[in-house]
Coordinates of C-alpha atoms in Angstrom, one line a residue:
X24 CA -163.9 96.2 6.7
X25 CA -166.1 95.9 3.4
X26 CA -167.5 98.0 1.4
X27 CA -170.9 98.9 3.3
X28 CA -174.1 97.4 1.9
X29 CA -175.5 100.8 1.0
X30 CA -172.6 101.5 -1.5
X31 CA -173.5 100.6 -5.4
X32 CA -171.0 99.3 -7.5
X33 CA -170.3 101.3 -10.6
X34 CA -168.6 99.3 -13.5
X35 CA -167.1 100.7 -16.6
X36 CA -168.0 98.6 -20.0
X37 CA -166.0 95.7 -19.6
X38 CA -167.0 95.1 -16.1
X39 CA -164.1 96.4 -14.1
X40 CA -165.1 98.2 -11.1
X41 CA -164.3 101.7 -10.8
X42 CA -165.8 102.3 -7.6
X43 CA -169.1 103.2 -5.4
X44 CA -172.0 105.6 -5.2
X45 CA -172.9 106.2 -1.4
X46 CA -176.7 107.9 -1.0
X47 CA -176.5 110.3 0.5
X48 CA -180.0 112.9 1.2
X49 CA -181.5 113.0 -2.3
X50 CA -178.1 112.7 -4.0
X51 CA -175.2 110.3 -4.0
X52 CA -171.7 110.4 -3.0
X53 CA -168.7 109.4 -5.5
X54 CA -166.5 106.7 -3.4
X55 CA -162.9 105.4 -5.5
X56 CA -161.1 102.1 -5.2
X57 CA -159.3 103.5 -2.4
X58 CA -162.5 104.2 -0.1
X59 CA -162.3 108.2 -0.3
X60 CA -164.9 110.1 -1.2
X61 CA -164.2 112.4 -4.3
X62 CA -167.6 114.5 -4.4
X63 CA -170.6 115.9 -2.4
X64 CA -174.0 114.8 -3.4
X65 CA -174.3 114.5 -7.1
X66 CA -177.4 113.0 -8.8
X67 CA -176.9 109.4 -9.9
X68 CA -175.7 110.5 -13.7
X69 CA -173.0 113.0 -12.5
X70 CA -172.0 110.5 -10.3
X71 CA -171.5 107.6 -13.1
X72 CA -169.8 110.3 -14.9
X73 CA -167.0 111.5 -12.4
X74 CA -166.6 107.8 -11.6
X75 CA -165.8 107.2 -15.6
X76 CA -163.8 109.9 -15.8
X77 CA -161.7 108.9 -12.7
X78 CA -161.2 105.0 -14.4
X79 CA -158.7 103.5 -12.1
X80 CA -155.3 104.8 -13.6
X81 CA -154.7 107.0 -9.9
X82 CA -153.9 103.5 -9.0
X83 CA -150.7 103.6 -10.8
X84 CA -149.9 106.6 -9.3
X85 CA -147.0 106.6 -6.7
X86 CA -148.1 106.9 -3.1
X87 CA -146.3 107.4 -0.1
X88 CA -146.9 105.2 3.3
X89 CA -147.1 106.6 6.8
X90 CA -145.1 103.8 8.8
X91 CA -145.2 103.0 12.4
X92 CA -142.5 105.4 13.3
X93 CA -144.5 108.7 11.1
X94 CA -142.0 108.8 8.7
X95 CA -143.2 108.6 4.9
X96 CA -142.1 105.5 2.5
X97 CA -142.6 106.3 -1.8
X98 CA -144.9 103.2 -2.5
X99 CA -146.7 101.8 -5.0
X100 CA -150.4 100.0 -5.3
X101 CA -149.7 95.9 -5.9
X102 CA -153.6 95.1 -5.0
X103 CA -157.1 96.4 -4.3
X104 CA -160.1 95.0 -3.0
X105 CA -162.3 96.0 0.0
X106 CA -161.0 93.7 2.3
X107 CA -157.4 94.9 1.8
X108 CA -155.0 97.2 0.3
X109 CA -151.3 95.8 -0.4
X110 CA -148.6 98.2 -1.4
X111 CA -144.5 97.7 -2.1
X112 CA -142.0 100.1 -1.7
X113 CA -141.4 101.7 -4.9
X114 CA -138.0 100.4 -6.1
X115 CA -137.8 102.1 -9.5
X116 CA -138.3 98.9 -11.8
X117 CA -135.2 97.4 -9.9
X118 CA -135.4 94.1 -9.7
X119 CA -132.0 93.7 -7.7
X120 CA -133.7 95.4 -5.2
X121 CA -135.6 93.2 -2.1
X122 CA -139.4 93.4 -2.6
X123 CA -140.9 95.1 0.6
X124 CA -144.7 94.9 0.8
X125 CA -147.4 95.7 3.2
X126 CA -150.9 94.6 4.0
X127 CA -153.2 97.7 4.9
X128 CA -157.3 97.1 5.5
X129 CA -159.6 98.7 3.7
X130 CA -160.1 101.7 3.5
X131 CA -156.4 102.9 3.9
X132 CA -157.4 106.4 5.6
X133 CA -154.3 108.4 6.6
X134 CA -151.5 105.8 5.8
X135 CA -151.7 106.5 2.6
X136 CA -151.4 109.6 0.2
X137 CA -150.2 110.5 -3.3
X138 CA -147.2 111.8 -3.5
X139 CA -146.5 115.5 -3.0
X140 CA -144.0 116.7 -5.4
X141 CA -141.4 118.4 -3.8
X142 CA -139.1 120.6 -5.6
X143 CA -135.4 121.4 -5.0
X144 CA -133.4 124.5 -5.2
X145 CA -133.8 125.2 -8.8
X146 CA -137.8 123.9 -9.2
X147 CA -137.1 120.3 -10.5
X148 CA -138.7 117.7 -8.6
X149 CA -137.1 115.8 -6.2

């Protein structure tokens, strides 16, 4: 999939994209770089706003991967466009370690989802 015709591109300064406005009634609907929608109806400045103030540093965020079998794999975001998505297993900065990557279409949906922190025993993060 593409992003649908009726979305509107919202760039930032420099001309990255930060994502879409969807119309929506009399309002418009904040979608990311990852497809999701992140508000209700907003009017068109709200909507610039919460799309400047989102940027695109989420994408740098760790994410976990539903594979074929419903377990979860820690990943992290290589690429974005709205054709496709391409994530690799999140080895830590260790470049000894084999590169595993995937190809998911755009929009991701349920495959993919931040990370929940869990914590262990004594409330550090695992």
């Amino acid at each position: 999939m593409t992003s649908p015709s009726d979305w509107i591109e919202h760039r930032r300064g420099d001309g990255e994209l930060l994502g879409w406005m969807r119309p929506h009634g009399d309002g418009f609907v904040v979608i990311d770089l990852l497809g999701r929608e992140c508000s209700g109806a907003l009017d068109w400045f709200e909507a610039e706003t919460l799309l400047d103030d989102l940027g695109i540093g989420y994408l740098a965020d760790a994410y976990e991967l539903r594979l074929e079998n419903g377990a979860w794999l820690r990943v992290r975001i290589t690429e974005v466009s709205t054709v496709r998505v391409r994530v690799k297993r999140d080895d830590w900065g260790d470049i000894t370690v084999p590169n595993v990557e995937f190809t998911l279409s755009f929009p991701p949906n349920d495959v993919l989802r931040p990370v929940r922190a869990t914590l262990d025993q004594r409330g550090h993060p695992t």
